[in-house]
Coordinates of C-alpha atoms and ligand atoms in Angstrom, one line a residue:
X11 CA 0.1 -0.1 0.7
X12 CA 3.1 2.6 0.9
X13 CA 4.1 1.7 -2.5
X14 CA 1.3 2.2 -5.1
X15 CA 0.4 5.4 -2.6
X16 CA 3.8 7.5 -3.9
X17 CA 3.2 6.6 -7.0
X18 CA -0.1 8.1 -6.5
X19 CA 1.3 11.1 -4.3
X20 CA 1.0 13.3 -7.8
X21 CA 3.6 16.5 -6.9
X22 CA 0.0 18.9 -7.3
X23 CA -0.7 21.7 -4.7
X24 CA -3.7 22.6 -3.7
X25 CA -4.8 25.4 -2.3
X26 CA -8.8 27.1 -0.8
X27 CA -8.9 30.8 -0.9
X28 CA -11.5 32.2 1.3
X29 CA -12.3 35.1 3.7
X30 CA -14.6 34.1 6.5
X31 CA -16.1 35.3 9.1
X32 CA -14.0 35.9 12.3
X33 CA -13.8 33.3 15.2
X34 CA -11.7 33.5 18.4
X35 CA -8.7 32.2 16.0
X36 CA -6.7 28.9 18.6
X37 CA -5.1 27.4 15.8
X38 CA -1.8 26.4 17.0
X39 CA 0.8 28.4 14.9
X40 CA 2.9 25.8 15.9
X41 CA 1.4 22.9 16.4
X42 CA 2.6 21.5 13.4
X43 CA 6.4 20.7 14.0
X44 CA 6.5 16.7 14.3
X45 CA 8.3 13.7 13.0
X46 CA 6.3 13.4 9.6
X47 CA 6.3 9.7 8.4
X48 CA 9.1 9.0 5.9
X49 CA 6.4 7.8 3.0
X50 CA 4.7 11.2 3.7
X51 CA 7.9 13.6 3.3
X52 CA 7.7 16.4 0.5
X53 CA 11.2 17.6 0.8
X54 CA 14.4 15.5 0.2
X55 CA 18.2 16.8 0.2
X56 CA 18.7 17.6 -3.1
X57 CA 14.8 17.7 -4.5
X58 CA 14.0 18.9 -7.1
X59 CA 10.7 19.3 -7.1
X60 CA 10.3 22.7 -5.3
X61 CA 10.1 22.0 -1.9
X62 CA 11.8 23.5 1.0
X63 CA 12.4 22.2 4.1
X64 CA 9.9 24.0 5.7
X65 CA 7.1 21.3 3.9
X66 CA 8.0 18.8 6.3
X67 CA 7.7 20.9 9.3
X68 CA 4.5 22.3 8.1
X69 CA 2.8 18.9 8.9
X70 CA 2.7 16.4 11.8
X71 CA 1.8 13.5 10.2
X72 CA 3.3 11.3 13.5
X73 CA 0.1 9.6 14.2
X74 CA -1.0 8.8 10.3
X75 CA -1.9 5.5 10.0
X76 CA -1.6 4.1 13.2
X77 CA -4.7 4.9 14.8
X78 CA -7.4 3.7 12.0
X79 CA -8.8 0.2 12.0
X80 CA -7.3 -1.5 9.7
X81 CA -10.8 -2.9 8.1
X82 CA -10.3 -2.2 4.6
X83 CA -13.1 0.4 5.0
X84 CA -12.8 4.1 4.3
X85 CA -9.9 4.4 2.6
X86 CA -10.9 7.8 1.5
X87 CA -13.3 9.6 3.4
X88 CA -17.1 8.3 2.9
X89 CA -19.0 9.9 0.4
X90 CA -23.2 9.9 0.4
X91 CA -26.2 11.3 1.7
X92 CA -28.0 11.2 5.5
X93 CA -31.6 11.8 6.5
X94 CA -30.7 14.6 9.1
X95 CA -30.3 17.3 8.3
X96 CA -33.1 18.2 5.8
X97 CA -35.7 15.7 7.1
X98 CA -35.1 15.1 10.8
X99 CA -37.2 12.7 12.0
X100 CA -40.0 13.4 8.9
X101 CA -38.4 9.6 6.8
X102 CA -39.9 7.2 5.6
X103 CA -39.2 4.3 3.2
X104 CA -40.4 5.9 0.7
X105 CA -38.1 9.1 1.1
X106 CA -35.5 6.5 1.0
X107 CA -36.2 5.0 -2.0
X108 CA -36.4 9.0 -4.0
X109 CA -33.3 9.5 -2.4
X110 CA -31.1 6.9 -3.5
X111 CA -33.2 7.2 -7.0
X112 CA -32.1 11.4 -6.9
X113 CA -28.6 9.3 -6.0
X114 CA -28.7 8.0 -10.2
X115 CA -30.3 10.5 -11.4
X116 CA -28.8 13.5 -10.9
X117 CA -25.2 11.5 -11.5
X118 CA -24.1 12.1 -7.6
X119 CA -23.3 8.3 -7.2
X120 CA -21.5 8.3 -10.3
X121 CA -19.4 10.8 -8.5
X122 CA -18.7 8.5 -5.4
X123 CA -21.8 9.2 -3.3
X124 CA -23.2 5.5 -2.8
X125 CA -24.2 5.8 1.4
X126 CA -27.8 6.4 1.4
X127 CA -27.8 6.7 5.3
X128 CA -30.7 6.5 7.4
X129 CA -30.8 8.8 10.6
X130 CA -33.0 8.5 14.3
X131 CA -36.1 7.6 14.0
X132 CA -36.4 4.5 12.2
X133 CA -37.1 1.9 14.5
X134 CA -40.6 1.1 16.0
X135 CA -40.8 3.4 19.9
X136 CA -40.2 0.0 21.8
X137 CA -38.4 -3.3 21.0
X138 CA -40.7 -6.6 20.2
X139 CA -41.2 -8.9 22.1
X140 CA -38.3 -10.6 21.9
X141 CA -36.3 -7.6 22.5
X142 CA -35.3 -6.9 18.4
X143 CA -34.8 -4.3 17.6
X144 CA -38.3 -3.0 14.8
X145 CA -38.5 -0.8 11.6
X146 CA -41.3 2.2 12.6
X147 CA -44.6 0.6 10.6
X148 CA -46.1 3.3 9.9
X149 CA -42.5 4.6 8.3
X150 CA -40.8 1.4 7.3
X151 CA -43.5 -1.3 6.7
X152 CA -41.4 -3.1 4.5
X153 CA -38.9 -3.5 7.0
X154 CA -35.0 -2.4 6.2
X155 CA -33.6 -5.5 4.4
X156 CA -36.5 -4.7 2.0
X157 CA -34.4 -1.1 1.7
X158 CA -30.9 -2.6 2.1
X159 CA -32.4 -4.5 -0.9
X160 CA -33.5 -1.6 -3.4
X161 CA -30.5 0.5 -2.9
X162 CA -28.0 -2.5 -3.6
X163 CA -30.2 -2.4 -6.7
X164 CA -28.9 0.6 -7.7
X165 CA -25.7 -0.4 -6.7
X166 CA -25.4 2.2 -3.8
X167 CA -24.7 1.0 0.5
X168 CA -27.6 1.2 3.0
X169 CA -26.5 3.4 6.6
X170 CA -28.3 2.6 9.6
X171 CA -28.6 4.7 13.0
X172 CA -28.6 2.9 16.8
X173 CA -26.9 4.8 19.9
X174 CA -24.8 3.2 22.6
X175 CA -27.0 4.6 25.6
X176 CA -30.9 3.9 26.4
X177 CA -32.8 5.4 24.2
X178 CA -31.7 7.5 20.3
X179 CA -31.5 11.4 20.9
X180 CA -34.9 11.1 19.6
X181 CA -35.9 8.2 22.2
X182 CA -36.5 5.7 20.4
X183 CA -34.4 2.1 21.5
X184 CA -30.4 2.5 21.8
X185 CA -28.3 0.0 22.1
X186 CA -26.9 -0.4 24.9
X187 CA -26.9 -3.8 26.5
X188 CA -28.4 -5.0 22.9
X189 CA -25.0 -4.4 21.0
X190 CA -24.4 -7.9 20.0
X191 CA -28.4 -8.3 19.1
X192 CA -28.5 -4.7 17.5
X193 CA -25.0 -5.4 15.9
X194 CA -26.7 -9.3 14.5
X195 CA -30.3 -7.2 12.9
X196 CA -27.8 -4.9 11.0
X197 CA -26.0 -7.7 9.8
X198 CA -29.5 -9.4 8.8
X199 CA -30.7 -7.2 7.1
X200 CA -27.3 -6.3 4.8
X201 CA -26.7 -2.9 6.0
X202 CA -23.3 -1.2 5.3
X203 CA -23.0 1.9 7.7
X204 CA -23.6 2.3 11.2
X205 CA -23.7 6.2 12.6
X206 CA -23.2 5.6 16.7
X207 CA -24.3 8.3 18.6
X208 CA -24.1 9.1 22.6
X209 CA -27.2 10.5 23.6
X210 CA -29.0 8.9 26.9
X211 CA -25.6 6.9 28.3
X212 CA -26.2 6.6 31.7
X213 CA -23.3 8.5 32.6
X214 CA -21.2 6.0 31.6
X215 CA -17.3 7.2 31.3
X216 CA -16.9 9.2 28.0
X217 CA -13.9 7.5 27.1
X218 CA -15.5 3.5 27.1
X219 CA -19.0 5.0 25.2
X220 CA -18.6 8.5 23.1
X221 CA -17.3 11.8 23.5
X222 CA -14.2 12.5 25.0
X223 CA -11.3 13.4 22.5
X224 CA -12.5 10.6 20.2
X225 CA -9.9 11.1 17.9
X226 CA -7.8 9.5 20.4
X227 CA -9.7 5.9 20.4
X228 CA -12.2 5.8 18.6
X229 CA -9.6 4.1 15.7
X230 CA -10.0 0.9 17.7
X231 CA -13.8 0.7 17.0
X232 CA -15.0 2.9 13.7
X233 CA -13.5 3.7 10.3
X234 CA -14.6 8.4 12.1
X235 CA -15.2 9.8 15.1
X236 CA -17.4 13.4 15.6
X237 CA -15.2 15.8 16.6
X238 CA -17.6 18.2 17.4
X239 CA -20.8 19.0 18.2
X240 CA -23.4 19.2 16.2
X241 CA -23.3 21.3 12.8
X242 CA -26.5 23.9 12.4
X243 CA -27.4 25.6 8.5
X244 CA -25.7 28.7 9.4
X245 CA -22.1 30.3 8.4
X246 CA -21.3 30.7 11.9
X247 CA -21.9 27.1 12.9
X248 CA -19.6 25.4 9.9
X249 CA -16.7 28.1 10.4
X250 CA -16.6 26.8 14.4
X251 CA -16.9 23.4 13.2
X252 CA -14.1 23.5 10.9
X253 CA -12.0 25.3 13.8
X254 CA -12.8 23.2 16.5
X255 CA -11.7 20.0 14.1
X256 CA -8.4 21.5 13.3
X257 CA -6.7 20.3 16.2
X258 CA -6.6 16.1 15.3
X259 CA -5.9 16.4 12.3
X260 CA -2.9 14.2 12.5
X261 CA -5.0 11.3 13.1
X262 CA -7.0 11.4 9.6
X263 CA -6.2 8.7 7.4
X264 CA -7.2 5.5 5.4
X265 CA -9.2 3.6 7.3
X266 CA -9.7 6.3 10.1
X267 CA -11.9 10.0 9.3
X268 CA -12.2 12.8 11.9
X269 CA -16.0 13.9 11.5
X270 CA -16.9 17.5 11.5
X271 CA -20.6 16.9 10.9
X272 CA -22.7 16.3 8.3
X273 CA -22.9 19.4 4.9
X274 CA -25.4 21.5 5.2
X275 CA -25.2 22.3 1.8
X276 CA -28.5 23.1 -0.2
X277 CA -30.8 23.4 3.1
X278 CA -31.0 27.3 2.5
X279 CA -29.2 29.2 5.8
X280 CA -26.4 30.2 3.2
X281 CA -25.4 31.6 0.6
X282 CA -24.0 29.9 -2.5
X283 CA -20.3 31.4 -1.4
X284 CA -20.5 30.3 2.2
X285 CA -21.7 26.9 0.8
X286 CA -18.8 26.8 -1.6
X287 CA -16.8 28.0 0.8
X288 CA -18.8 24.9 2.6
X289 CA -17.7 22.5 0.9
X290 CA -13.9 23.4 -0.3
X291 CA -13.3 23.1 3.2
X292 CA -15.4 19.9 4.5
X293 CA -13.1 18.8 1.2
X294 CA -9.5 20.2 1.5
X295 CA -10.3 18.8 5.9
X296 CA -10.4 15.3 4.4
X297 CA -14.2 15.0 6.1
X298 CA -17.1 12.7 5.5
X299 CA -19.0 13.9 2.8
X300 CA -22.2 13.4 3.4
X301 CA -24.7 15.7 1.7
X302 CA -27.7 16.7 3.9
X303 CA -30.4 18.7 2.3
X304 CA -33.3 17.1 -0.2
X305 CA -31.6 15.9 -3.1
X306 CA -34.7 15.1 -4.9
X307 CA -34.9 18.9 -4.9
X308 CA -31.7 21.0 -5.4
X309 CA -31.3 23.7 -7.2
X310 CA -28.8 24.1 -9.4
X311 CA -26.3 25.8 -7.7
X312 CA -26.7 23.1 -4.7
X313 CA -26.3 20.7 -7.4
X314 CA -22.8 22.0 -9.1
X315 CA -21.0 23.0 -5.9
X316 CA -21.5 19.4 -4.5
X317 CA -20.4 17.2 -8.2
X318 CA -17.3 19.6 -8.2
X319 CA -15.4 16.7 -9.2
X320 CA -12.2 18.5 -8.7
X321 CA -12.6 19.5 -5.0
X322 CA -13.9 16.0 -5.0
X323 CA -10.7 14.6 -5.8
X324 CA -9.2 16.3 -3.3
X325 CA -11.1 15.0 -0.2
X326 CA -10.5 11.6 -2.2
X327 CA -7.2 11.6 -2.6
X328 CA -5.2 7.9 -2.1
X329 CA -3.0 9.5 1.0
X330 CA -5.1 11.0 2.9
X331 CA -3.7 13.3 5.1
X332 CA -5.8 16.3 6.4
X333 CA -5.4 19.9 5.3
X334 CA -4.8 22.5 8.5
X335 CA -4.9 25.4 9.2
X336 CA -0.8 27.0 8.8
X337 CA -1.0 30.2 8.8
X338 CA -3.1 33.6 10.1
X339 CA -2.8 37.4 9.2
X340 CA -4.6 39.5 11.4
X341 CA -6.9 42.6 9.7
X342 CA -9.9 44.6 9.8
X343 CA -10.7 42.4 13.2
X344 CA -10.4 39.3 11.1
X345 CA -7.6 37.1 10.9
X346 CA -7.0 35.1 7.1
X347 CA -6.5 32.0 8.5
X348 CA -4.9 29.5 5.4
X349 CA -5.3 26.2 5.1
X350 CA -3.1 23.6 3.6
X351 CA -3.5 20.3 3.2
X352 CA -0.2 17.6 1.8
X353 CA -1.3 15.7 -0.9
X354 CA -2.3 18.0 -2.5
X355 CA -0.9 21.8 -0.5
X356 CA -4.2 23.4 -0.4
X357 CA -4.6 26.7 1.5
X358 CA -8.2 28.3 2.9
X359 CA -8.2 31.4 3.7
X360 CA -10.6 32.3 6.6
X361 CA -11.4 35.9 8.6
X362 CA -12.5 34.8 11.7
X363 CA -14.3 37.5 14.0
X364 CA -12.9 38.3 17.6
X365 CA -17.0 38.2 18.6
X366 CA -19.3 36.0 17.7
X367 CA -22.3 39.1 17.4
X368 CA -19.8 40.9 15.1
X369 CA -20.7 38.4 12.0
X370 CA -23.8 41.0 10.7
X371 CA -20.9 44.1 10.7
X372 CA -18.6 41.5 9.1
X373 CA -20.1 39.8 6.3
X374 CA -19.5 42.7 4.0
X375 CA -15.5 42.4 4.4
X376 CA -13.5 41.6 1.6
X377 CA -10.0 41.4 1.2
X378 CA -6.9 40.4 -0.3
X379 CA -5.4 37.2 0.8
X380 CA -2.0 35.9 -0.3
X381 CA 0.2 32.7 0.5
X382 CA 3.1 33.8 0.7
X383 CA 5.9 29.9 -0.5
X384 CA 7.7 30.2 2.8
X385 CA 4.4 29.8 4.7
X386 CA 3.3 26.6 2.6
X387 CA 7.1 24.9 2.2
X388 CA 7.8 25.5 -1.1
X389 CA 11.2 27.5 -2.0
X390 CA 10.9 31.3 -2.4
X391 CA 12.1 30.9 -6.0
X392 CA 9.9 27.9 -7.4
X393 CA 7.6 28.4 -10.4
X394 CA 4.1 27.5 -9.4
X395 CA 1.4 26.6 -12.0
X396 CA -2.2 27.9 -10.0
X397 CA -5.6 26.4 -10.8
X398 CA -9.7 27.6 -9.9
X399 CA -11.1 24.8 -8.8
X400 CA -14.1 26.8 -9.1
X401 CA -13.0 27.9 -12.1
X402 CA -12.7 25.5 -13.8
X403 CA -9.2 26.6 -15.7
X404 CA -5.6 27.5 -14.6
X405 CA -5.5 31.3 -13.8
X406 CA -1.2 31.7 -14.0
X407 CA 0.8 29.6 -15.0
X408 CA 4.3 30.8 -13.0
X409 CA 3.6 32.3 -9.9
X410 CA 6.8 32.7 -8.1
X411 CA 7.3 33.6 -3.6
X412 CA 3.9 34.3 -3.4
X413 CA 0.1 34.3 -4.9
X414 CA -3.3 36.4 -4.1
X415 CA -6.9 36.5 -4.0
X416 CA -8.7 39.4 -4.1
X417 CA -12.1 37.7 -2.1
X418 CA -15.8 38.5 -0.6
X419 CA -16.9 38.6 2.2
X420 CA -17.3 34.2 3.3
X421 CA -15.9 33.9 -0.4
X422 CA -14.0 30.8 -1.0
X423 CA -10.7 30.0 -3.4
X424 CA -9.8 26.4 -4.2
X425 CA -6.2 25.7 -6.4
X426 CA -4.2 23.4 -7.1
X427 CA -0.7 24.8 -6.9
X428 CA 1.6 22.7 -9.4
X429 CA 5.7 23.1 -9.1
X430 CA 7.2 23.8 -12.6
X431 CA 9.6 21.5 -11.6
X432 CA 7.8 18.7 -10.6
X433 CA 6.0 19.4 -14.2
X434 CA 9.2 18.2 -16.1
X435 CA 9.9 15.6 -13.6
X436 CA 7.9 11.9 -13.8
X437 CA 4.5 13.2 -12.0
X438 CA 2.1 14.5 -13.8
Ligands
NAG4 C1 -42.4 10.9 3.7 O1 -42.0 11.8 4.0 C2 -41.4 12.7 3.3 C3 -40.4 13.5 4.2 O2 -40.9 14.3 5.1 C4 -43.1 13.3 3.0 O3 -43.0 14.6 2.1 C5 -43.9 12.2 2.2 O4 -45.2 12.5 2.9 C6 -44.5 10.7 3.5 N1 -44.6 9.9 3.0 C7 -45.7 9.5 3.9 C8 -46.1 8.4 2.1 O5 -46.1 9.4 4.8
NAG5 C1 -25.6 27.2 15.3 O1 -24.3 27.2 15.7 C2 -23.9 28.7 16.7 C3 -22.4 27.9 16.9 O2 -22.6 27.0 17.7 C4 -25.0 28.8 17.7 O3 -24.7 29.7 18.5 C5 -26.7 28.8 17.5 O4 -26.9 29.0 18.4 C6 -26.6 27.5 16.3 N1 -28.1 28.1 16.1 C7 -29.2 27.5 16.2 C8 -30.4 27.5 15.7 O5 -28.6 25.9 16.9
NAG6 C1 -38.2 22.2 -3.2 O1 -37.5 24.3 -3.0 C2 -37.9 25.0 -2.8 C3 -36.4 25.9 -2.5 O2 -35.6 26.0 -3.3 C4 -39.0 24.9 -2.2 O3 -39.4 26.0 -2.4 C5 -39.5 24.3 -2.5 O4 -40.8 23.5 -1.9 C6 -39.3 22.1 -2.3 N1 -40.0 21.5 -3.2 C7 -40.3 20.1 -2.6 C8 -41.4 19.6 -2.9 O5 -39.6 19.8 -1.5
NAG7 C1 -1.0 40.7 6.1 O1 -1.7 42.1 6.4 C2 -1.4 42.6 6.8 C3 -2.4 44.3 6.3 O2 -3.3 44.2 7.1 C4 -1.0 42.6 4.5 O3 0.2 44.1 4.5 C5 0.2 42.0 4.7 O4 1.0 41.7 3.1 C6 -0.6 40.6 4.9 N1 0.1 39.6 5.0 C7 0.0 38.5 4.6 C8 1.2 37.1 4.2 O5 -1.4 37.7 4.1

């Protein structure tokens, strides 16, 4: 695997430029030291690819691959859909089937969105006489097995939901003390994916059951773990969560991913530019890309965002190193933040407000944001070709020393940077 991943290593750099509102930025400018695993090092003495010594120091990849569940699953972040963010409890087998149909008809399935995940509220409020969890007879009357068969017949996969407590968050039966039988039920229904929540956990120690810093332990039992509170369909929530997720970047890797919660793209609470920023950041930080809108009824803009293959490719790159914040710069009461990912060196520039109350004021702040080569780990003299992943074109052939973009507030640019030295080499 190491060998093939190294082969797949394209000498390209991905970049996001983003202006956002400002939050209290606690991102770790200096938290990027550490021992990079050899596989992940770009800079080698005498290398011709334009990387500087600083490049390897930018990434703490010391945790890369060591905590992951090696079950062959989720080698790249899972992609698909989940019912919660749009439908909450208002689900039934019809809407799940129609969503599976829509994943196919919109072309999203072809782009990799293959999980159809049912969240809370699929089960009856009580177990049956034998203690088994049963589908709600009013809303899932054909049963989960029939639904799995339907979803599988489309070439898709079915996900289900339970909880490590007495009840789920919506007070359906939880799986505590029924773990084995519930797992057997899900397996007998041919379910492919389980989301396991933590409501009503009877006060059982979180490290055994659920909340505290799951990046440190959940890789032993699952292929992704939530790192934050629930997202909601606002710019404040989205940027806040992205910020909280950042400190766990070193723990992500093929087989196990930090999950900053599901996408809100298309749910109406943010603007087109904000959703584009949301999607760019989630892709860059190797988050599971679980769509949370009603894909049966997407706008053209929503579909365009979710279907950006160049951005999806950043998320699905086989090396799987999570992007992280590497630089910020204060201006106008904001900080501009660079988010960088390695396989594709990606940068996200954000403006983080000191107080959430200033949100409205900050909305109109535009900014020119600059990525300087020394900050992103390139030799100053390296000439870079810059491709814009939203415009789908090369915008500059020979950027040297730095690259700047003028952005509206909350807008985002995402670029792939290809050093010219690398273009002439044996990659790309
Ligand atoms: C199924 O759920 C959808 C989404 O909430 C709703 O529009 C539809 O009316 C429901 N269908 C039935 C038969 O309950
Ligand atoms: C959304 O999240 C933000 C940030 O966490 C929070 O301040 C706000 O109250 C939340 N809004 C809703 C409607 O839950
Ligand atoms: C489809 O989405 C639009 C908003 O984009 C909304 O106004 C409309 O009610 C939705 N239609 C259905 C059937 O949900
Ligand atoms: C930081 O911001 C100042 C203005 O606030 C600007 O002059 C400078 O070029 C910026 N530096 C970077 C690296 O963006």
